[in-house]
Amino acid sequence: MTRVHPGFTGVVQDGWPRPRGWTPPHRLDALDVSTLPGVGPTLAKRLRGFGITSVRDLLQHAPRRYESAAERVPIAKLGLSEGEVAIEGRIVNARARTLRGRRTLVTATVRDDSGGQISASFFNQPWLVEKLTPGVEVRLRGKLGRYGFDVKSYDIGEARRTADFAPVYPASEQIPSVRLRELVRGALAAHARSLADPLPAELELPLHRDALAALHFPADQREAEQARRRLALDELVALQLVVGRLRDTDAVASPLSAPGELIERYRGVLPFALTEHQEHAIAEIDADLRRNVPMQRLLQGDVGSGKTVVALYALLRAVETGRQGALMAPTETLAEQHFLTLEPLCAQLGVRCVLLTGSVGAKRIRDEIANGVAQVVVGTHALIQRDVEFLDLAVAVVDEQHRFGVEQRKALSEGRSPHVLHMTATPIPRTLALTIYGDLAVSEIAKPPADRKPIVTARVGAEKSSAAYERLRVHLDAGRQAYVVCPLIEQSETRLARAAEDEADRLRRAELKGYRVGLLHGKLKPAERREVMRAFKDRELDVLVATTVIEVGVDVPNATIMIVQEADRFGLAQLHQLRGRVGRGGEQSYCLLISRPVEELSETADARLDALVRTTDGFELAQIDLDLRREGRLLGTQQSGWSDLRFTRLRTDHALIERARELARGLADEDGPWQDDADRLERGAVTGV
Ligand code: ADP
Ligand code: MG
């Protein structure tokens, strides 16, 4: 398709600066925004604060959203209108003046076919006066104010009606969206011709340069979405190319035969039938295990969706052929949890399951691993240390894989090529990136077992926390169990542990007097920790007061309520993980988020808590997290990294990711602008994460 974005062409023809000369595309990176008309040192500095240094950065600065369409009203009838509307007409005259406090105001008289005439006000955009020459057509969006029409967004000298879909950029308090959009307009006019198309032209998507134009000047929502998809595809292809450069294509694994008797017995001992989603994942895993290419599959499913049974399935497939399976977890607590879940099941099947962590690394166990007596091994990264030799590792499961470094994951398969299943409950951007980074195939458990009820989440002001504990006691009195998560105030693990101890003591004397309260934190000795977990599982404790060590893996279906103290201090992904500790059985479960009063919260903390109340969908939360972080990053408080995927939407872009993968395969050995994009990303990845 050679469609040229109509809005953009219009801009060029209407007398905006012509390209001064051809700018090689790679130079757009080097070309500072301050070379653009209208960008002085002050603005350049503010833009830099947003992470916008080059012209390319500016062009790729994605709007957060678009204004929805406003009703068009004849000027003569403006007096009857309410709220935001659009007017269309011609400029009669315009002038600029300076107000007190160095603010500037441009006022323009606009007349339309209805014969109506009004004075329109543009604040702090003095440069506009030169563009608002008599006779020029405008479409203005805004509302009737005390002195006329207050303009919020506009189109000048164009037939397009982009004012209806004006982009709203992140952090627009600092640089007004209209201002940014005008800068982009100037940048496009000067450089659009030199924007090469990073992908072959036969896509059913706009050209790259048109997509960039449409990103900032869409005619409607559909066009904006098309543009976003095109730009997402570009960034995904670049990412895939980077992946391809890192891929090890020579690894060979030994294929496993079809599932047999052990697997049949496994299905028999499970106290429930597998869900359709679990079955689907299993079928995909079986297909991988038949091949002599090592499986590299990501099993993605929200907390509590039932990944562990699927993991054990994969491990038992190894055992069934007389070989070994290993599950690696990022923390000792999590490894112990998995062991507590897997070992009894294995025992029922006559399969020898052992635990190997840094502290439980008895020589006897290492011997069992080396001579093959241990058939399923659960452990931490201790599993990949040099002195651990597997007799014959066929399947490895890596839980919460994003917590492991690439190096650690590589080490697991070093010198051997097991089939690897990566599991994650956190589809945070970083994970998505790693998904693509590792070139993993993805299985998804999209829905938890059917008897689950979504967790009810509520925010509670700190002053009402006693009411929250009252709720909690109701659950305890009904025979249920509960968690209380301690605040994240302390930086060091030791002080965090001490704070948790104090809090547990306080609760034992006050709100939870008469109940059996256990304590779990990162400074407990492994044996103590195991004992606490066992006691909680066996209902010898009513409440577990804990730090974030319970974040993953703890699985007690009888726990139906959780209180998170000072929830505003936690990250969104973390809160979602914590919340996943309840709602694991058939009972309705609750999560109460205690926080300081709204007035004292930062806007993003407030938005995080709201998001949790609104949805329990991990994917949606991941997207919200990405958006909030992006905002944070722009304000200079967050580091960047792979999560810089600007245009990709985690929830909906699976098909695009697949497509990018295919495209990248074909382009891997070819030279082109796409390789430059990949270089850029690779450089960013090194400095970013
Ligand atoms: P995840 O690891 O995905 O967070 P788990 O595998 O720990 O989730 O499963 C959560 C809970 O759901 C566990 O108590 C598990 O026994 C239970 N469960 C798993 N699969 C099913 C199923 N098909 N039907 C009913 N309960 C299930
Ligand atoms: Mg789990």
XYZ file of C-alpha atoms and ligand atoms in Angstrom:
717
model
C 0.000 0.000 0.000
C 1.314 3.391 -0.838
C -1.340 5.381 0.889
C -0.011 8.651 2.139
C -1.509 9.857 5.337
C -3.922 12.550 4.159
C -3.722 14.731 7.223
C -0.027 14.878 6.958
C 0.159 15.681 3.253
C -2.214 18.514 3.898
C 0.167 19.949 6.396
C 3.054 19.968 3.994
C 1.084 21.577 1.204
C -0.207 24.308 3.373
C 3.086 26.008 3.620
C 4.782 24.391 6.545
C 8.528 24.295 6.237
C 9.701 21.994 3.498
C 12.360 19.474 4.247
C 15.649 21.260 4.070
C 17.394 18.276 2.711
C 17.354 14.594 3.055
C 18.206 13.376 6.520
C 19.482 9.829 6.625
C 17.110 7.890 8.864
C 19.732 6.797 11.348
C 20.580 10.436 11.854
C 17.195 11.118 13.367
C 18.623 9.541 16.480
C 21.495 11.938 16.519
C 19.401 14.914 15.514
C 18.647 16.862 18.650
C 15.122 18.153 19.216
C 16.577 21.585 19.686
C 17.156 21.695 15.924
C 13.389 21.908 15.484
C 11.772 25.291 15.022
C 10.276 26.559 18.255
C 12.465 24.502 20.575
C 14.620 26.737 22.725
C 16.930 25.690 25.533
C 14.176 25.689 28.168
C 11.815 23.497 26.224
C 14.668 21.246 25.112
C 15.567 20.726 28.730
C 12.029 19.919 29.698
C 11.769 17.470 26.813
C 14.971 15.805 27.906
C 13.370 15.332 31.288
C 10.750 13.280 29.453
C 13.399 11.155 27.793
C 12.979 13.020 24.527
C 16.368 14.061 23.213
C 16.313 13.246 19.540
C 13.817 13.942 16.819
C 13.128 10.228 16.720
C 12.258 10.222 20.418
C 9.798 12.988 19.771
C 8.151 11.253 16.835
C 7.798 8.066 18.851
C 6.385 9.782 21.879
C 3.114 7.914 22.096
C -0.046 9.630 23.282
C -1.615 8.166 26.346
C -5.063 8.455 24.854
C -7.118 10.493 22.432
C -9.916 12.883 23.127
C -13.199 11.412 22.072
C -15.186 13.248 19.438
C -17.001 16.388 20.439
C -20.256 17.512 18.874
C -19.895 20.167 16.225
C -21.935 23.250 16.982
C -22.610 26.296 14.783
C -21.086 29.355 16.417
C -24.459 31.092 16.427
C -25.794 28.346 18.683
C -22.790 28.101 20.981
C -24.680 29.816 23.760
C -26.934 26.771 24.057
C -24.100 24.273 24.293
C -22.773 22.620 27.386
C -19.371 21.058 27.953
C -16.851 20.531 25.202
C -17.840 21.102 21.610
C -16.148 21.696 18.290
C -16.559 24.742 16.073
C -15.407 25.235 12.492
C -14.797 28.465 10.677
C -12.358 30.990 9.260
C -10.048 33.350 11.030
C -11.059 37.001 10.810
C -8.140 38.380 12.782
C -5.826 37.425 15.615
C -3.539 39.081 18.123
C -1.215 38.066 20.921
C -0.631 39.729 24.268
C 1.194 39.051 27.475
C -0.771 38.582 30.636
C 0.405 38.974 34.167
C 2.840 36.323 35.285
C 4.372 36.027 31.820
C 1.456 34.055 30.501
C 0.515 34.782 26.946
C -2.845 34.843 25.309
C -3.655 34.674 21.648
C -7.172 35.697 20.771
C -8.615 35.091 17.339
C -11.955 36.041 15.911
C -13.554 33.116 14.137
C -16.581 33.251 11.868
C -18.547 30.366 10.430
C -21.265 29.769 7.824
C -23.990 30.159 10.430
C -23.021 33.805 10.456
C -21.888 33.471 14.045
C -18.662 34.983 15.236
C -16.709 34.429 18.424
C -13.429 35.302 20.031
C -11.340 32.193 20.647
C -8.589 32.123 23.308
C -5.350 30.178 23.099
C -3.231 30.289 26.221
C 0.545 30.177 26.243
C 1.038 29.507 22.567
C 2.283 32.852 21.278
C 3.685 31.338 18.103
C 0.159 30.546 16.950
C -0.526 34.133 16.043
C 1.520 33.789 12.885
C -0.515 30.834 11.755
C -3.904 32.319 12.485
C -3.904 34.622 9.496
C -7.201 35.955 8.129
C -9.050 33.461 5.977
C -7.350 30.375 7.396
C -9.720 27.540 8.166
C -9.781 26.177 11.663
C -11.524 23.542 13.653
C -11.435 24.226 17.353
C -12.387 22.135 20.295
C -13.084 23.643 23.638
C -15.851 25.261 25.574
C -17.536 28.524 26.150
C -15.781 30.510 28.850
C -16.204 33.920 30.364
C -14.355 35.724 27.575
C -15.282 33.631 24.598
C -14.286 30.197 23.401
C -11.477 28.549 25.395
C -9.587 26.364 22.968
C -8.363 23.007 24.163
C -7.226 21.485 20.896
C -7.331 22.622 17.328
C -6.596 22.043 13.689
C -5.384 24.918 11.637
C -5.339 25.116 7.879
C -6.378 21.527 7.407
C -9.418 19.768 6.140
C -8.845 17.052 8.743
C -10.795 16.934 11.932
C -8.095 15.775 14.205
C -9.134 18.153 16.937
C -11.768 15.563 17.705
C -9.161 12.935 18.362
C -6.460 15.139 19.688
C -3.757 13.140 21.400
C -3.311 13.532 25.109
C 0.316 12.878 25.975
C 1.574 11.557 29.277
C 2.493 14.113 31.916
C 0.705 16.818 29.984
C 0.790 19.107 33.024
C 4.429 19.709 32.228
C 4.269 20.181 28.511
C 0.767 20.801 27.209
C -0.373 18.263 24.655
C -1.114 20.938 22.082
C 2.436 22.124 22.323
C 3.893 18.678 21.858
C 1.637 18.047 18.951
C 2.795 21.199 17.227
C 6.390 20.144 17.710
C 5.615 16.786 16.207
C 3.909 18.502 13.319
C 7.034 20.498 12.665
C 9.251 17.439 12.983
C 7.131 15.455 10.575
C 7.108 18.245 8.059
C 10.876 18.535 8.183
C 11.829 14.892 8.362
C 9.007 12.586 7.343
C 10.491 11.983 3.928
C 13.622 10.606 5.407
C 11.813 8.122 7.605
C 12.606 4.824 5.986
C 10.184 1.992 6.221
C 11.747 -0.601 8.465
C 9.558 -3.384 7.117
C 8.763 -4.719 3.669
C 5.785 -2.927 2.188
C 3.367 -5.812 1.730
C 1.808 -5.488 5.182
C -1.828 -4.624 5.476
C -0.806 -1.794 7.709
C 0.160 1.809 7.040
C 3.723 2.691 6.142
C 5.914 3.513 9.093
C 5.993 7.208 8.376
C 2.240 7.374 7.859
C 1.765 5.487 11.071
C 3.882 8.037 12.889
C 1.814 10.835 11.405
C -1.410 9.077 12.253
C -0.212 8.392 15.764
C -0.246 12.108 16.424
C -2.894 13.198 13.937
C -5.434 10.422 13.555
C -8.716 11.104 11.827
C -10.462 8.663 14.099
C -9.916 5.966 16.628
C -9.540 3.295 13.985
C -6.729 5.131 12.277
C -4.986 5.700 15.580
C -5.219 2.004 16.346
C -3.904 1.011 12.921
C -0.977 3.321 13.468
C -0.296 1.900 16.878
C -0.346 -1.624 15.516
C 2.067 -0.764 12.766
C 4.511 0.847 15.174
C 4.119 -2.040 17.602
C 4.968 -4.434 14.806
C 8.114 -2.477 14.020
C 9.317 -2.526 17.580
C 8.450 -6.188 17.973
C 10.344 -7.151 14.831
C 13.383 -5.299 16.119
C 13.065 -7.148 19.392
C 12.776 -10.461 17.588
C 15.873 -9.728 15.579
C 17.772 -9.177 18.785
C 16.416 -12.471 20.040
C 17.562 -14.194 16.885
C 21.068 -12.902 17.320
C 21.246 -14.512 20.733
C 19.615 -17.826 19.909
C 21.421 -21.112 20.262
C 20.254 -23.149 17.303
C 22.435 -26.196 17.778
C 21.011 -27.564 21.008
C 19.638 -31.088 20.770
C 17.395 -32.790 23.302
C 16.268 -36.363 23.392
C 12.608 -36.837 22.529
C 10.308 -38.410 25.108
C 7.903 -41.191 24.236
C 4.150 -40.748 24.547
C 2.530 -40.454 28.011
C 1.997 -43.841 29.615
C 1.023 -45.597 32.810
C 2.592 -43.227 35.351
C 0.825 -40.259 33.838
C -2.422 -42.164 33.944
C -1.956 -42.850 37.643
C -1.057 -39.192 38.196
C -4.339 -38.090 36.729
C -5.989 -40.626 38.998
C -4.514 -39.293 42.262
C -5.355 -35.650 41.574
C -8.401 -34.703 43.653
C -9.905 -32.838 40.700
C -10.178 -33.037 36.943
C -7.855 -30.796 34.962
C -9.472 -27.792 33.376
C -9.713 -27.346 29.647
C -6.931 -24.752 29.797
C -4.652 -27.057 31.738
C -5.344 -29.856 29.257
C -4.533 -27.559 26.411
C -1.212 -26.556 27.954
C -0.405 -30.203 28.568
C -1.100 -31.089 24.963
C 1.265 -28.350 23.844
C 3.930 -29.585 26.214
C 3.509 -33.156 24.958
C 4.004 -31.977 21.412
C 7.241 -30.220 22.416
C 8.559 -33.225 24.304
C 8.243 -35.408 21.227
C 10.807 -33.315 19.390
C 14.571 -33.422 19.549
C 14.738 -29.660 19.834
C 14.700 -28.708 23.515
C 11.340 -27.387 24.629
C 11.441 -23.688 25.460
C 7.911 -22.970 26.557
C 6.435 -20.351 28.823
C 3.459 -21.411 30.875
C 1.636 -18.267 31.713
C -1.297 -18.124 34.062
C -2.502 -15.805 36.697
C -1.870 -16.586 40.337
C -3.983 -19.508 41.429
C -4.798 -20.613 37.909
C -3.282 -24.041 38.465
C 0.154 -24.059 36.895
C 1.741 -26.351 39.440
C -0.161 -29.484 38.438
C 0.881 -28.835 34.873
C 4.484 -28.441 35.974
C 4.388 -31.747 37.795
C 2.922 -33.340 34.711
C 5.959 -32.263 32.715
C 8.331 -33.510 35.420
C 6.608 -36.878 35.587
C 6.899 -37.257 31.844
C 10.663 -37.323 32.404
C 10.388 -39.780 35.282
C 8.226 -42.046 33.204
C 11.028 -42.594 30.706
C 13.453 -43.405 33.505
C 14.961 -39.940 33.596
C 14.903 -36.941 35.941
C 12.886 -33.780 36.293
C 13.865 -30.647 38.193
C 11.907 -27.641 39.360
C 13.850 -24.472 40.102
C 12.270 -21.698 42.172
C 13.708 -18.254 42.854
C 13.568 -18.354 46.663
C 13.913 -20.974 49.357
C 10.412 -20.316 50.634
C 8.985 -20.903 47.230
C 11.057 -24.010 46.658
C 9.907 -25.370 50.002
C 6.314 -24.577 49.128
C 6.572 -26.426 45.869
C 8.163 -29.316 47.651
C 5.310 -29.440 50.167
C 2.853 -29.618 47.281
C 4.721 -32.001 45.004
C 6.263 -34.435 47.415
C 3.019 -35.988 48.734
C 1.730 -36.451 45.194
C 5.007 -38.024 44.115
C 4.978 -40.271 47.172
C 1.546 -41.558 46.229
C 2.943 -42.451 42.842
C 6.064 -44.090 44.226
C 8.240 -41.367 42.760
C 11.199 -40.137 44.809
C 11.036 -36.340 45.205
C 13.787 -34.412 46.999
C 14.420 -30.820 48.044
C 17.736 -29.139 47.434
C 18.201 -25.564 48.564
C 21.302 -23.729 49.694
C 20.669 -24.818 53.234
C 19.179 -28.266 52.690
C 21.947 -29.273 50.342
C 22.926 -32.390 52.181
C 25.519 -34.490 50.480
C 23.146 -37.443 50.605
C 20.673 -35.573 48.438
C 23.321 -34.530 45.976
C 24.359 -38.164 45.759
C 20.783 -39.197 45.072
C 20.614 -36.659 42.288
C 23.860 -37.926 40.832
C 22.981 -41.613 40.959
C 19.418 -41.157 39.786
C 17.619 -42.271 42.939
C 16.076 -38.807 43.120
C 13.599 -38.635 40.282
C 12.049 -35.233 40.874
C 14.279 -32.546 42.358
C 12.896 -29.293 43.719
C 15.272 -26.505 44.566
C 16.593 -23.000 44.252
C 19.460 -21.874 42.088
C 21.525 -24.252 44.216
C 20.391 -26.738 41.567
C 22.621 -25.200 38.975
C 25.727 -25.014 41.045
C 28.757 -26.873 39.932
C 28.735 -29.595 42.521
C 25.236 -30.712 41.580
C 25.332 -33.433 38.951
C 22.188 -34.908 37.532
C 22.365 -38.438 36.247
C 19.986 -37.674 33.419
C 17.982 -34.453 33.514
C 15.282 -34.534 30.852
C 12.805 -31.852 31.929
C 13.438 -28.649 33.866
C 10.727 -26.351 35.136
C 11.751 -22.808 36.012
C 9.215 -21.032 38.179
C 8.743 -17.274 38.113
C 11.358 -17.236 35.435
C 11.606 -13.472 35.187
C 13.296 -13.439 38.561
C 16.214 -15.370 37.268
C 18.871 -13.755 35.232
C 19.455 -14.960 31.720
C 22.785 -16.284 32.915
C 21.227 -18.454 35.574
C 18.737 -19.869 33.154
C 21.466 -20.603 30.683
C 23.448 -22.367 33.357
C 20.588 -24.756 33.995
C 20.884 -26.135 30.516
C 24.616 -25.809 30.178
C 26.293 -28.945 28.980
C 22.905 -30.628 28.850
C 19.809 -29.808 26.898
C 16.759 -30.529 28.957
C 13.322 -29.590 27.811
C 12.506 -26.415 29.697
C 9.157 -25.152 30.886
C 9.187 -21.616 32.249
C 6.333 -20.623 34.496
C 5.140 -17.179 35.374
C 2.165 -15.597 37.030
C 3.368 -12.111 36.321
C 2.888 -10.987 32.763
C 4.621 -7.739 33.569
C 6.294 -6.093 30.633
C 9.655 -7.409 31.687
C 8.303 -10.895 31.465
C 6.791 -10.269 28.123
C 10.149 -9.018 26.994
C 11.864 -12.076 28.329
C 9.272 -14.193 26.639
C 10.312 -12.727 23.400
C 13.915 -12.496 24.450
C 14.095 -16.186 25.100
C 12.077 -16.898 21.995
C 9.705 -18.998 24.015
C 6.514 -20.537 22.829
C 3.650 -19.601 25.090
C 0.924 -21.659 26.707
C -1.633 -19.807 28.677
C -3.962 -20.898 31.429
C -6.429 -18.173 30.752
C -8.939 -19.108 33.423
C -8.669 -20.542 36.932
C -10.598 -23.676 37.922
C -14.314 -23.048 37.547
C -15.308 -22.984 41.197
C -13.222 -19.882 41.845
C -14.930 -16.656 42.743
C -13.086 -13.451 41.934
C -11.462 -11.974 45.025
C -13.327 -8.972 46.373
C -10.870 -6.149 46.974
C -11.536 -2.997 48.948
C -9.557 0.020 50.007
C -9.621 0.955 53.645
C -8.382 4.225 55.065
C -5.832 3.788 57.844
C -8.228 5.406 60.290
C -10.719 2.587 59.653
C -8.264 -0.257 59.982
C -10.002 -1.617 63.063
C -13.039 -2.320 60.889
C -10.790 -4.326 58.581
C -9.605 -6.488 61.456
C -13.190 -6.948 62.532
C -13.928 -8.384 59.100
C -10.904 -10.589 59.403
C -12.032 -11.987 62.740
C -15.386 -12.908 61.234
C -13.535 -15.175 58.821
C -11.405 -16.656 61.570
C -14.456 -17.375 63.688
C -15.973 -19.210 60.741
C -12.951 -21.522 60.677
C -11.091 -19.763 57.893
C -7.525 -18.516 57.928
C -6.013 -15.161 57.107
C -2.896 -13.261 56.127
C -1.686 -9.907 57.359
C 1.025 -8.401 55.189
C 3.389 -6.021 56.926
C 4.366 -2.701 55.459
C 7.380 -2.338 53.255
C 8.945 0.521 55.185
C 12.265 -0.970 56.045
C 15.016 -1.236 53.497
C 16.991 -4.059 54.992
C 15.769 -7.610 55.336
C 16.857 -7.676 58.973
C 14.964 -4.555 59.924
C 11.998 -5.698 57.920
C 12.003 -8.921 59.903
C 12.195 -7.033 63.164
C 9.325 -4.777 62.165
C 7.270 -7.842 61.271
C 8.049 -9.404 64.657
C 6.930 -6.256 66.420
C 3.789 -6.108 64.374
C 2.943 -9.735 65.091
C 3.438 -9.094 68.806
C 1.269 -6.023 68.652
C -1.499 -7.864 66.831
C -1.358 -10.767 69.290
C -2.017 -8.294 72.078
C -4.578 -6.164 70.258
C -6.638 -6.898 67.159
C -5.833 -10.610 67.067
C -5.888 -11.349 70.745
C -6.945 -14.928 71.402
C -6.081 -16.147 67.915
C -3.112 -18.246 66.926
C -0.795 -15.924 65.070
C 2.268 -17.148 63.176
C 5.042 -15.095 61.680
C 6.860 -15.530 58.410
C 9.742 -13.404 57.225
C 12.942 -13.709 55.278
C 15.242 -13.938 58.289
C 13.782 -17.145 59.701
C 15.945 -20.206 59.447
C 14.698 -22.539 56.733
C 13.634 -25.150 59.251
C 11.670 -22.562 61.222
C 10.066 -21.270 58.083
C 9.077 -24.736 56.967
C 7.583 -25.370 60.354
C 5.528 -22.161 60.245
C 4.228 -23.000 56.786
C 3.396 -26.532 57.772
C 1.561 -25.321 60.882
C -0.437 -22.830 58.832
C -1.267 -25.450 56.225
C -2.379 -27.876 58.934
C -4.576 -25.200 60.526
C -2.551 -24.991 63.688
C -2.342 -21.255 63.064
C -5.227 -18.901 62.300
C -3.297 -15.970 60.967
C -0.008 -15.644 59.196
C 1.647 -12.287 59.663
C 4.183 -12.015 56.902
C 6.448 -9.869 54.841
C 6.384 -10.234 51.084
C 8.008 -13.642 51.381
C 4.494 -15.020 50.951
C 4.249 -13.250 47.644
C 4.519 -16.370 45.560
C 3.789 -20.001 45.923
C 2.074 -20.172 49.278
C -0.976 -22.292 48.716
C -3.536 -22.610 51.495
C -7.058 -22.733 50.054
C -8.633 -22.281 53.497
C -7.159 -18.770 53.747
C -9.917 -16.447 52.623
C -8.967 -12.974 53.724
C -5.878 -10.816 53.553
C -5.076 -7.451 55.009
C -2.256 -5.529 53.393
C -0.973 -2.769 55.633
C 0.226 0.442 54.003
C -0.660 -0.998 50.645
C 0.273 2.226 48.882
C 3.932 1.375 49.406
C 3.759 -1.746 47.292
C 4.020 -2.054 43.551
C 1.025 -3.110 41.515
C 2.450 -6.434 40.389
C 3.489 -7.174 43.936
C 0.048 -6.448 45.350
C -1.514 -8.616 42.710
C 0.819 -11.458 43.650
C 0.120 -11.007 47.334
C -3.586 -10.985 46.758
C -3.261 -14.254 44.877
C -2.577 -16.004 48.179
C -6.305 -15.880 48.889
C -9.114 -17.000 46.623
C -7.491 -20.372 46.057
C -10.436 -22.471 47.122
C -14.162 -22.404 46.399
C -14.921 -19.800 49.092
C -15.448 -16.129 48.406
C -12.224 -14.378 49.398
C -11.357 -10.823 50.314
C -8.378 -8.535 50.140
C -8.371 -5.345 52.195
C -5.844 -2.719 51.214
C -5.106 -0.335 54.040
C -3.537 2.949 53.052
C -3.046 6.534 54.090
C -5.848 8.929 53.176
C -6.253 9.602 49.466
C -5.093 13.210 49.834
C -1.718 12.022 51.043
C -1.184 9.510 48.271
C 0.680 10.169 45.078
C -1.479 10.048 41.997
C 0.083 6.797 40.827
C -0.284 5.118 44.228
C -3.932 6.066 44.175
C -4.284 4.738 40.633
C -2.582 1.467 41.588
C -4.964 0.802 44.442
C -7.952 1.715 42.313
C -6.837 -0.665 39.619
C -6.658 -3.515 42.110
C -10.156 -2.836 43.335
C -11.440 -2.660 39.779
C -9.990 -5.863 38.396
C -8.396 -9.158 39.328
C -7.198 -9.759 35.790
C -3.415 -9.998 35.843
C -3.065 -9.034 32.223
C -5.095 -5.932 32.598
C -3.128 -4.999 35.690
C 0.111 -5.544 33.836
C -0.999 -3.115 31.193
C -2.018 -0.552 33.770
C 1.310 -1.062 35.488
C 3.108 -0.430 32.246
C 1.167 2.759 31.660
C 1.768 4.016 35.167
C 5.440 3.187 34.998
C 5.801 4.881 31.678
C 4.411 7.977 33.256
C 6.834 7.540 36.132
C 9.691 7.106 33.743
C 8.807 10.251 31.899
C 8.899 12.099 35.134
C 12.358 10.781 35.697
C 11.660 8.478 38.611
C 11.945 5.114 36.948
C 14.678 3.518 35.001
C 13.931 2.308 31.556
C 14.536 -1.071 30.099
C 12.861 -3.652 27.983
C 9.611 -2.346 29.249
C 10.162 0.455 26.803
C 8.075 -1.386 24.306
C 6.115 1.719 23.574
C 3.345 0.590 21.347
C 2.743 -3.056 22.101
C -0.313 -3.922 24.167
C 0.218 -6.971 26.326
C -3.369 -8.030 26.382
C -4.267 -7.937 22.772
C -1.173 -8.137 20.639
C -0.467 -11.854 20.690
C -1.108 -12.080 16.966
C 1.240 -9.195 16.277
C 3.959 -10.849 18.308
C 3.577 -14.032 16.286
C 3.675 -12.060 13.102
C 6.768 -10.173 14.179
C 8.407 -13.474 14.915
C 7.748 -14.705 11.394
C 8.864 -11.479 9.786
C 12.043 -11.393 11.829
C 12.879 -14.917 10.780
C 12.838 -13.828 7.159
C 14.795 -10.660 7.759
C 17.435 -12.023 10.081
C 20.237 -12.202 7.553
C 19.243 -9.211 5.496
C 20.563 -5.741 5.795
C 18.078 -2.948 6.234
C 16.765 -0.275 8.532
C 15.298 -3.024 10.720
C 18.815 -4.062 11.703
C 19.467 -0.506 12.858
C 16.355 -0.695 15.001
C 17.583 -3.942 16.484
C 20.998 -2.430 17.186
C 19.351 0.402 18.972
C 17.274 -1.937 21.073
C 20.240 -4.114 21.902
C 22.173 -1.090 23.067
C 19.192 0.046 25.117
C 18.800 -3.403 26.633
C 22.366 -3.451 27.829
C 22.084 -0.146 29.586
C 18.453 -0.361 30.497
C 17.539 -3.375 32.597
P -0.606 -21.307 40.423
O 0.702 -22.024 40.600
O -0.971 -21.115 39.003
O -0.660 -20.024 41.206
P -1.618 -23.595 41.691
O -1.126 -24.586 40.741
O -0.869 -23.421 42.970
O -1.744 -22.200 40.990
O -3.150 -23.902 41.964
C -3.923 -23.145 42.852
C -4.899 -24.020 43.586
O -5.848 -24.566 42.671
C -4.239 -25.207 44.256
O -4.823 -25.368 45.516
C -4.565 -26.366 43.332
O -4.610 -27.578 44.017
C -5.915 -25.982 42.789
N -6.200 -26.518 41.466
C -5.323 -26.647 40.428
N -5.935 -27.176 39.342
C -7.231 -27.370 39.678
C -8.374 -27.896 38.981
N -8.290 -28.323 37.735
N -9.538 -27.944 39.665
C -9.632 -27.518 40.951
N -8.608 -27.034 41.661
C -7.413 -26.949 41.042
Mg 2.084 -21.580 42.020
